[in-house]
Amino acid sequence: MHNVETFRDLQSEATEWRRYLHQNPELDYRVHNTARFVTEKLASFGINHIETGIAETGIVALIQGEGGEGPTIGLRADMDALPIIEASNKPWSSQIPGKMHACGHDGHTAMLLGAAKYLANKRNFKGSVALIFQPAEEGALGGQRMVQEGIMDRFGISQVFGMHNMPGIEVGKFGICDGPIMAALDEFDILVKGRGGHAAMPHQTIDPIVIAAQIIIGLQTLVSRNTDPIESLVISVTKLNAGEAYNIIPEHAELAGTVRTLSPELRDFAERQILASARGIARGFGADVEFEYRRHDPVTFNHTEGTSLAVNAARKLVGTAFVNDKIKPLMGSEDFAYMLEARPGAFIFLGNGSSAAVHNPKYDFNDEALPYGIGYWVNLVETALAA
Ligand code: NI
């Protein structure tokens, strides 16, 4: 098993790839140039089983080990960027105005390519590795689509692993936990249907703005008064639209927001109780509501066996003290969750140092983290598929 020094050789090359991808960001499923770049690199490493065009622009490549028969494990990287105007002032800043790799998916892609190069060269494992490069992680469900298009069965993948960089964790350190590591993401819309009229004669109206205000407070008490304080429920009202004039009480008010949970029970509770609370409050004032609730990413759930494999692989790379295996889950979401619904495995965070936060215009992936990510993937394969 290797410490990080083994992978320093790959750092300068991986840095070139990463900065090229950073300068050429692409959005959602339209990662055509990125996918072409990845495919060409994989082929140049001597990998001959490469399937492209999965979920439009996704790629799965298979590397067979030389250690004999064995299972296939999946390693996943995401390739898409964000619609942000970059302000990092780095020499390798985005050359495409309004698009930016602000979540480090350029680094994720470069690290999986670095691991691919190493693994294709050494092949010191049994079974096979499936390298999964997915489009559209940022809200467009590319991971879900790759699962729906059958990659797990088609490539015989029995376990699947993901990695994301994390600003605020030092470079060379890892963070992970067993069980839920990222939250489920849902969205809701509430239309409050009141009765409009003259603002000077409120008694002749049913004011949807006052009702909306009560509903917002009511939703916060679902968190503070109806949820076990040890459990996590986030309800954020993020849109509020009503009215157009100083002297008119409008007919309607619209609220919308997001819900984050770590358990299926709390997710069901939130969906049920947001409606019950909003409707109850509105009816108390003689109004009513229309309600829509949409479920998006499920909980990113780390399985126990996959988590301990991941912890071992990282510890062999950087030592026990630099791998925190009991981090607190994050209330953000990840569409890798769909892959972990389909197969057991684990998702780990890789330190990105003191950079700006992800999705910030000043963010940049830290190239010093590249050999750690590459080394983690290699150690994971050589641990899970020890010949
Ligand atoms: Ni991301």
Tab-separated table of N, CA and C in Angstrom, residues 39-161:
chain	number	residue	atom	x	y	z
A	39	THR	N	-12.036	10.957	-22.614
A	39	THR	CA	-11.977	9.744	-23.432
A	39	THR	C	-10.600	9.587	-24.075
A	40	GLU	N	-10.074	10.694	-24.607
A	40	GLU	CA	-8.745	10.632	-25.244
A	40	GLU	C	-7.661	10.256	-24.237
A	41	LYS	N	-7.744	10.834	-23.060
A	41	LYS	CA	-6.749	10.487	-22.028
A	41	LYS	C	-6.848	9.009	-21.667
A	42	LEU	N	-8.064	8.533	-21.418
A	42	LEU	CA	-8.239	7.128	-21.022
A	42	LEU	C	-7.659	6.194	-22.090
A	43	ALA	N	-7.936	6.524	-23.342
A	43	ALA	CA	-7.414	5.688	-24.433
A	43	ALA	C	-5.886	5.735	-24.449
A	44	SER	N	-5.319	6.905	-24.180
A	44	SER	CA	-3.852	7.033	-24.215
A	44	SER	C	-3.190	6.250	-23.076
A	45	PHE	N	-3.968	5.898	-22.036
A	45	PHE	CA	-3.410	5.098	-20.932
A	45	PHE	C	-3.465	3.601	-21.263
A	46	GLY	N	-3.959	3.254	-22.443
A	46	GLY	CA	-4.061	1.846	-22.824
A	46	GLY	C	-5.335	1.179	-22.326
A	47	ILE	N	-6.331	1.982	-21.990
A	47	ILE	CA	-7.631	1.414	-21.571
A	47	ILE	C	-8.461	1.244	-22.837
A	48	ASN	N	-8.874	0.013	-23.135
A	48	ASN	CA	-9.592	-0.163	-24.407
A	48	ASN	C	-11.084	-0.416	-24.265
A	49	HIS	N	-11.553	-0.612	-23.032
A	49	HIS	CA	-13.005	-0.745	-22.854
A	49	HIS	C	-13.566	0.581	-22.341
A	50	ILE	N	-13.976	1.445	-23.253
A	50	ILE	CA	-14.501	2.765	-22.889
A	50	ILE	C	-15.856	2.937	-23.555
A	51	GLU	N	-16.891	3.187	-22.744
A	51	GLU	CA	-18.214	3.467	-23.313
A	51	GLU	C	-18.558	4.923	-23.092
A	52	THR	N	-18.918	5.607	-24.164
A	52	THR	CA	-19.272	7.026	-24.072
A	52	THR	C	-20.768	7.196	-24.330
A	53	GLY	N	-21.254	8.406	-24.129
A	53	GLY	CA	-22.643	8.714	-24.474
A	53	GLY	C	-23.666	8.143	-23.511
A	54	ILE	N	-23.245	7.773	-22.303
A	54	ILE	CA	-24.196	7.294	-21.298
A	54	ILE	C	-24.763	8.530	-20.588
A	55	ALA	N	-26.089	8.619	-20.473
A	55	ALA	CA	-26.716	9.844	-19.977
A	55	ALA	C	-26.165	11.039	-20.785
A	56	GLU	N	-26.232	10.907	-22.095
A	56	GLU	CA	-25.773	11.898	-23.087
A	56	GLU	C	-24.258	11.988	-23.184
A	57	THR	N	-23.594	12.415	-22.102
A	57	THR	CA	-22.153	12.679	-22.203
A	57	THR	C	-21.338	11.946	-21.141
A	58	GLY	N	-21.974	11.041	-20.396
A	58	GLY	CA	-21.247	10.295	-19.367
A	58	GLY	C	-20.374	9.196	-19.979
A	59	ILE	N	-19.392	8.765	-19.201
A	59	ILE	CA	-18.425	7.769	-19.680
A	59	ILE	C	-18.244	6.711	-18.590
A	60	VAL	N	-18.164	5.442	-19.001
A	60	VAL	CA	-17.682	4.406	-18.087
A	60	VAL	C	-16.545	3.661	-18.788
A	61	ALA	N	-15.406	3.540	-18.100
A	61	ALA	CA	-14.253	2.817	-18.656
A	61	ALA	C	-13.882	1.705	-17.687
A	62	LEU	N	-13.542	0.550	-18.245
A	62	LEU	CA	-13.196	-0.606	-17.411
A	62	LEU	C	-11.706	-0.914	-17.493
A	63	ILE	N	-11.081	-1.090	-16.335
A	63	ILE	CA	-9.696	-1.562	-16.288
A	63	ILE	C	-9.710	-2.910	-15.584
A	64	GLN	N	-9.157	-3.915	-16.261
A	64	GLN	CA	-9.107	-5.241	-15.670
A	64	GLN	C	-7.788	-5.416	-14.923
A	65	GLY	N	-7.861	-5.928	-13.700
A	65	GLY	CA	-6.642	-6.190	-12.961
A	65	GLY	C	-5.933	-7.438	-13.474
A	66	GLU	N	-4.680	-7.610	-13.057
A	66	GLU	CA	-3.941	-8.810	-13.469
A	66	GLU	C	-3.860	-9.826	-12.332
A	67	GLY	N	-4.677	-9.585	-11.272
A	67	GLY	CA	-4.652	-10.475	-10.110
A	67	GLY	C	-5.705	-11.566	-10.151
A	68	GLY	N	-6.312	-11.785	-11.317
A	68	GLY	CA	-7.293	-12.846	-11.444
A	68	GLY	C	-8.727	-12.361	-11.308
A	69	GLU	N	-9.628	-13.364	-11.225
A	69	GLU	CA	-11.061	-13.077	-11.137
A	69	GLU	C	-11.392	-12.281	-9.888
A	70	GLY	N	-12.411	-11.470	-9.979
A	70	GLY	CA	-12.840	-10.719	-8.798
A	70	GLY	C	-13.985	-9.811	-9.166
A	71	PRO	N	-14.525	-9.122	-8.175
A	71	PRO	CA	-15.655	-8.225	-8.432
A	71	PRO	C	-15.209	-6.937	-9.146
A	72	THR	N	-16.184	-6.121	-9.521
A	72	THR	CA	-15.910	-4.824	-10.138
A	72	THR	C	-16.355	-3.724	-9.182
A	73	ILE	N	-15.460	-2.772	-8.900
A	73	ILE	CA	-15.903	-1.637	-8.093
A	73	ILE	C	-15.920	-0.378	-8.957
A	74	GLY	N	-16.875	0.491	-8.665
A	74	GLY	CA	-17.051	1.734	-9.419
A	74	GLY	C	-16.449	2.911	-8.657
A	75	LEU	N	-15.705	3.765	-9.398
A	75	LEU	CA	-15.182	5.011	-8.832
A	75	LEU	C	-15.784	6.138	-9.658
A	76	ARG	N	-16.364	7.116	-9.008
A	76	ARG	CA	-17.107	8.129	-9.765
A	76	ARG	C	-16.516	9.526	-9.590
A	77	ALA	N	-16.404	10.235	-10.729
A	77	ALA	CA	-16.073	11.666	-10.721
A	77	ALA	C	-17.150	12.419	-11.494
A	78	ASP	N	-17.350	13.692	-11.157
A	78	ASP	CA	-18.310	14.520	-11.890
A	78	ASP	C	-17.551	15.529	-12.747
A	79	MET	N	-18.150	15.943	-13.873
A	79	MET	CA	-17.415	16.736	-14.871
A	79	MET	C	-17.973	18.139	-15.100
A	80	ASP	N	-19.135	18.468	-14.527
A	80	ASP	CA	-19.804	19.713	-14.926
A	80	ASP	C	-19.412	20.913	-14.059
A	81	ALA	N	-19.573	22.095	-14.640
A	81	ALA	CA	-19.249	23.365	-13.975
A	81	ALA	C	-20.539	24.097	-13.607
A	82	LEU	N	-20.410	25.361	-13.206
A	82	LEU	CA	-21.559	26.138	-12.721
A	82	LEU	C	-21.691	27.459	-13.499
A	83	PRO	N	-22.915	27.996	-13.573
A	83	PRO	CA	-23.107	29.288	-14.251
A	83	PRO	C	-22.740	30.448	-13.329
A	84	ILE	N	-21.440	30.664	-13.167
A	84	ILE	CA	-20.930	31.703	-12.264
A	84	ILE	C	-19.848	32.466	-13.023
A	85	ILE	N	-19.753	33.768	-12.794
A	85	ILE	CA	-18.671	34.567	-13.376
A	85	ILE	C	-17.478	34.469	-12.435
A	86	GLU	N	-16.371	33.903	-12.921
A	86	GLU	CA	-15.224	33.622	-12.063
A	86	GLU	C	-14.535	34.895	-11.584
A	87	ALA	N	-14.122	34.883	-10.310
A	87	ALA	CA	-13.392	36.021	-9.745
A	87	ALA	C	-12.181	35.540	-8.952
A	88	SER	N	-11.607	34.383	-9.363
A	88	SER	CA	-10.471	33.840	-8.602
A	88	SER	C	-9.173	34.571	-8.928
A	89	ASN	N	-9.139	35.234	-10.099
A	89	ASN	CA	-7.929	35.930	-10.569
A	89	ASN	C	-6.741	34.999	-10.764
A	90	LYS	N	-6.991	33.712	-10.923
A	90	LYS	CA	-5.900	32.777	-11.193
A	90	LYS	C	-5.532	32.849	-12.677
A	91	PRO	N	-4.261	32.578	-13.000
A	91	PRO	CA	-3.865	32.600	-14.422
A	91	PRO	C	-4.660	31.594	-15.264
A	92	TRP	N	-5.179	30.546	-14.625
A	92	TRP	CA	-5.933	29.532	-15.360
A	92	TRP	C	-7.436	29.728	-15.205
A	93	SER	N	-7.862	30.986	-14.968
A	93	SER	CA	-9.300	31.267	-14.823
A	93	SER	C	-10.087	30.848	-16.068
A	94	SER	N	-11.388	30.698	-15.880
A	94	SER	CA	-12.285	30.322	-16.971
A	94	SER	C	-12.131	31.247	-18.169
A	95	GLN	N	-12.082	30.634	-19.357
A	95	GLN	CA	-12.035	31.429	-20.592
A	95	GLN	C	-13.420	31.558	-21.196
A	96	ILE	N	-14.404	31.039	-20.488
A	96	ILE	CA	-15.767	31.091	-21.008
A	96	ILE	C	-16.611	31.927	-20.043
A	97	PRO	N	-16.941	33.158	-20.438
A	97	PRO	CA	-17.645	34.059	-19.525
A	97	PRO	C	-18.948	33.455	-18.999
A	98	GLY	N	-19.160	33.564	-17.703
A	98	GLY	CA	-20.411	33.083	-17.123
A	98	GLY	C	-20.410	31.603	-16.781
A	99	LYS	N	-19.325	30.907	-17.063
A	99	LYS	CA	-19.229	29.507	-16.656
A	99	LYS	C	-17.937	29.320	-15.871
A	100	MET	N	-18.017	28.492	-14.848
A	100	MET	CA	-16.868	28.359	-13.964
A	100	MET	C	-16.890	27.018	-13.232
A	101	HIS	N	-15.709	26.423	-13.083
A	101	HIS	CA	-15.593	25.240	-12.219
A	101	HIS	C	-15.483	25.730	-10.773
A	102	ALA	N	-16.644	26.010	-10.167
A	102	ALA	CA	-16.674	26.567	-8.820
A	102	ALA	C	-16.979	25.510	-7.768
A	103	CYS	N	-16.994	24.234	-8.190
A	103	CYS	CA	-17.240	23.168	-7.208
A	103	CYS	C	-16.105	22.149	-7.235
A	104	GLY	N	-15.090	22.411	-8.062
A	104	GLY	CA	-13.925	21.521	-8.073
A	104	GLY	C	-14.102	20.244	-8.862
A	105	HIS	N	-15.138	20.188	-9.715
A	105	HIS	CA	-15.326	18.972	-10.500
A	105	HIS	C	-14.186	18.803	-11.515
A	106	ASP	N	-13.499	19.936	-11.843
A	106	ASP	CA	-12.293	19.839	-12.676
A	106	ASP	C	-11.231	19.003	-11.942
A	107	GLY	N	-11.071	19.257	-10.647
A	107	GLY	CA	-10.127	18.479	-9.833
A	107	GLY	C	-10.557	17.026	-9.699
A	108	HIS	N	-11.872	16.806	-9.510
A	108	HIS	CA	-12.362	15.425	-9.371
A	108	HIS	C	-12.057	14.620	-10.644
A	109	THR	N	-12.295	15.261	-11.800
A	109	THR	CA	-12.042	14.583	-13.077
A	109	THR	C	-10.545	14.302	-13.239
A	110	ALA	N	-9.714	15.297	-12.918
A	110	ALA	CA	-8.259	15.115	-13.058
A	110	ALA	C	-7.747	14.016	-12.118
A	111	MET	N	-8.287	13.921	-10.912
A	111	MET	CA	-7.833	12.895	-9.965
A	111	MET	C	-8.220	11.492	-10.427
A	112	LEU	N	-9.438	11.363	-10.977
A	112	LEU	CA	-9.820	10.030	-11.439
A	112	LEU	C	-9.006	9.649	-12.681
A	113	LEU	N	-8.662	10.644	-13.509
A	113	LEU	CA	-7.769	10.362	-14.654
A	113	LEU	C	-6.385	9.938	-14.164
A	114	GLY	N	-5.882	10.623	-13.136
A	114	GLY	CA	-4.567	10.269	-12.581
A	114	GLY	C	-4.573	8.842	-12.049
A	115	ALA	N	-5.643	8.485	-11.334
A	115	ALA	CA	-5.764	7.118	-10.812
A	115	ALA	C	-5.871	6.128	-11.961
A	116	ALA	N	-6.617	6.504	-13.013
A	116	ALA	CA	-6.777	5.620	-14.179
A	116	ALA	C	-5.423	5.322	-14.804
A	117	LYS	N	-4.592	6.366	-14.931
A	117	LYS	CA	-3.281	6.175	-15.546
A	117	LYS	C	-2.441	5.192	-14.718
A	118	TYR	N	-2.446	5.394	-13.405
A	118	TYR	CA	-1.668	4.525	-12.511
A	118	TYR	C	-2.193	3.081	-12.553
A	119	LEU	N	-3.516	2.941	-12.423
A	119	LEU	CA	-4.114	1.596	-12.336
A	119	LEU	C	-3.962	0.832	-13.652
A	120	ALA	N	-4.097	1.555	-14.787
A	120	ALA	CA	-3.968	0.896	-16.093
A	120	ALA	C	-2.534	0.442	-16.327
A	121	ASN	N	-1.595	1.146	-15.728
A	121	ASN	CA	-0.183	0.800	-15.871
A	121	ASN	C	0.207	-0.389	-14.991
A	122	LYS	N	-0.215	-0.351	-13.704
A	122	LYS	CA	0.209	-1.401	-12.751
A	122	LYS	C	-0.715	-2.619	-12.721
A	123	ARG	N	-1.997	-2.394	-12.760
A	123	ARG	CA	-3.019	-3.470	-12.734
A	123	ARG	C	-2.797	-4.466	-11.593
A	124	ASN	N	-2.389	-3.927	-10.460
A	124	ASN	CA	-2.052	-4.761	-9.305
A	124	ASN	C	-3.285	-5.026	-8.434
A	125	PHE	N	-4.309	-5.616	-9.041
A	125	PHE	CA	-5.549	-5.926	-8.300
A	125	PHE	C	-6.279	-7.028	-9.043
A	126	LYS	N	-7.197	-7.688	-8.329
A	126	LYS	CA	-8.045	-8.689	-8.994
A	126	LYS	C	-9.331	-8.004	-9.449
A	127	GLY	N	-10.113	-8.719	-10.285
A	127	GLY	CA	-11.371	-8.141	-10.742
A	127	GLY	C	-11.140	-6.914	-11.600
A	128	SER	N	-12.084	-5.969	-11.539
A	128	SER	CA	-12.018	-4.805	-12.421
A	128	SER	C	-12.427	-3.530	-11.704
A	129	VAL	N	-11.985	-2.424	-12.294
A	129	VAL	CA	-12.392	-1.108	-11.826
A	129	VAL	C	-13.206	-0.449	-12.929
A	130	ALA	N	-14.368	0.088	-12.564
A	130	ALA	CA	-15.174	0.859	-13.510
A	130	ALA	C	-15.027	2.332	-13.167
A	131	LEU	N	-14.443	3.096	-14.092
A	131	LEU	CA	-14.272	4.532	-13.875
A	131	LEU	C	-15.506	5.225	-14.428
A	132	ILE	N	-16.210	5.923	-13.545
A	132	ILE	CA	-17.480	6.547	-13.938
A	132	ILE	C	-17.292	8.066	-13.973
A	133	PHE	N	-17.429	8.661	-15.151
A	133	PHE	CA	-17.358	10.122	-15.294
A	133	PHE	C	-18.765	10.607	-15.624
A	134	GLN	N	-19.381	11.320	-14.718
A	134	GLN	CA	-20.779	11.690	-14.933
A	134	GLN	C	-20.950	13.162	-15.282
A	135	PRO	N	-21.926	13.470	-16.135
A	135	PRO	CA	-22.294	14.857	-16.382
A	135	PRO	C	-23.340	15.310	-15.364
A	136	ALA	N	-23.640	16.604	-15.348
A	136	ALA	CA	-24.865	17.127	-14.740
A	136	ALA	C	-25.049	16.740	-13.280
A	137	GLU	N	-24.005	16.903	-12.477
A	137	GLU	CA	-24.189	16.672	-11.033
A	137	GLU	C	-24.948	17.822	-10.403
A	138	GLU	N	-24.731	19.041	-10.940
A	138	GLU	CA	-25.284	20.248	-10.317
A	138	GLU	C	-26.764	20.432	-10.639
A	139	GLY	N	-27.593	19.634	-9.999
A	139	GLY	CA	-29.037	19.865	-10.072
A	139	GLY	C	-29.742	19.263	-11.273
A	140	ALA	N	-29.020	18.575	-12.151
A	140	ALA	CA	-29.706	18.033	-13.332
A	140	ALA	C	-29.687	16.501	-13.363
A	141	LEU	N	-29.321	15.887	-12.231
A	141	LEU	CA	-29.543	14.452	-12.026
A	141	LEU	C	-28.804	13.531	-12.998
A	142	GLY	N	-27.586	13.927	-13.372
A	142	GLY	CA	-26.795	13.069	-14.255
A	142	GLY	C	-26.489	11.724	-13.633
A	143	GLY	N	-26.250	11.702	-12.315
A	143	GLY	CA	-25.950	10.453	-11.624
A	143	GLY	C	-27.149	9.513	-11.658
A	144	GLN	N	-28.316	10.082	-11.416
A	144	GLN	CA	-29.530	9.270	-11.459
A	144	GLN	C	-29.735	8.678	-12.850
A	145	ARG	N	-29.480	9.499	-13.863
A	145	ARG	CA	-29.678	9.012	-15.236
A	145	ARG	C	-28.707	7.902	-15.592
A	146	MET	N	-27.463	8.020	-15.128
A	146	MET	CA	-26.512	6.938	-15.424
A	146	MET	C	-26.969	5.628	-14.779
A	147	VAL	N	-27.532	5.735	-13.558
A	147	VAL	CA	-28.059	4.533	-12.899
A	147	VAL	C	-29.253	3.997	-13.692
A	148	GLN	N	-30.144	4.900	-14.098
A	148	GLN	CA	-31.338	4.477	-14.859
A	148	GLN	C	-30.957	3.841	-16.199
A	149	GLU	N	-29.842	4.304	-16.767
A	149	GLU	CA	-29.399	3.712	-18.039
A	149	GLU	C	-28.622	2.413	-17.824
A	150	GLY	N	-28.612	1.954	-16.571
A	150	GLY	CA	-28.208	0.568	-16.318
A	150	GLY	C	-26.725	0.319	-16.112
A	151	ILE	N	-25.951	1.337	-15.730
A	151	ILE	CA	-24.497	1.111	-15.637
A	151	ILE	C	-24.118	0.081	-14.576
A	152	MET	N	-24.889	0.017	-13.493
A	152	MET	CA	-24.497	-0.894	-12.404
A	152	MET	C	-24.565	-2.357	-12.865
A	153	ASP	N	-25.669	-2.709	-13.546
A	153	ASP	CA	-25.822	-4.085	-14.031
A	153	ASP	C	-24.898	-4.343	-15.219
A	154	ARG	N	-24.880	-3.406	-16.140
A	154	ARG	CA	-24.152	-3.606	-17.400
A	154	ARG	C	-22.663	-3.824	-17.167
A	155	PHE	N	-22.110	-3.094	-16.198
A	155	PHE	CA	-20.672	-3.230	-15.941
A	155	PHE	C	-20.392	-4.139	-14.731
A	156	GLY	N	-21.458	-4.730	-14.179
A	156	GLY	CA	-21.283	-5.656	-13.062
A	156	GLY	C	-20.698	-5.009	-11.821
A	157	ILE	N	-21.053	-3.764	-11.581
A	157	ILE	CA	-20.485	-3.023	-10.448
A	157	ILE	C	-21.134	-3.501	-9.146
A	158	SER	N	-20.303	-3.891	-8.163
A	158	SER	CA	-20.875	-4.400	-6.912
A	158	SER	C	-20.765	-3.389	-5.772
A	159	GLN	N	-19.811	-2.468	-5.870
A	159	GLN	CA	-19.693	-1.403	-4.855
A	159	GLN	C	-19.308	-0.130	-5.592
A	160	VAL	N	-19.698	1.029	-5.035
A	160	VAL	CA	-19.412	2.279	-5.727
A	160	VAL	C	-18.929	3.341	-4.736
A	161	PHE	N	-17.957	4.139	-5.191
A	161	PHE	CA	-17.335	5.130	-4.304
A	161	PHE	C	-17.280	6.499	-4.972
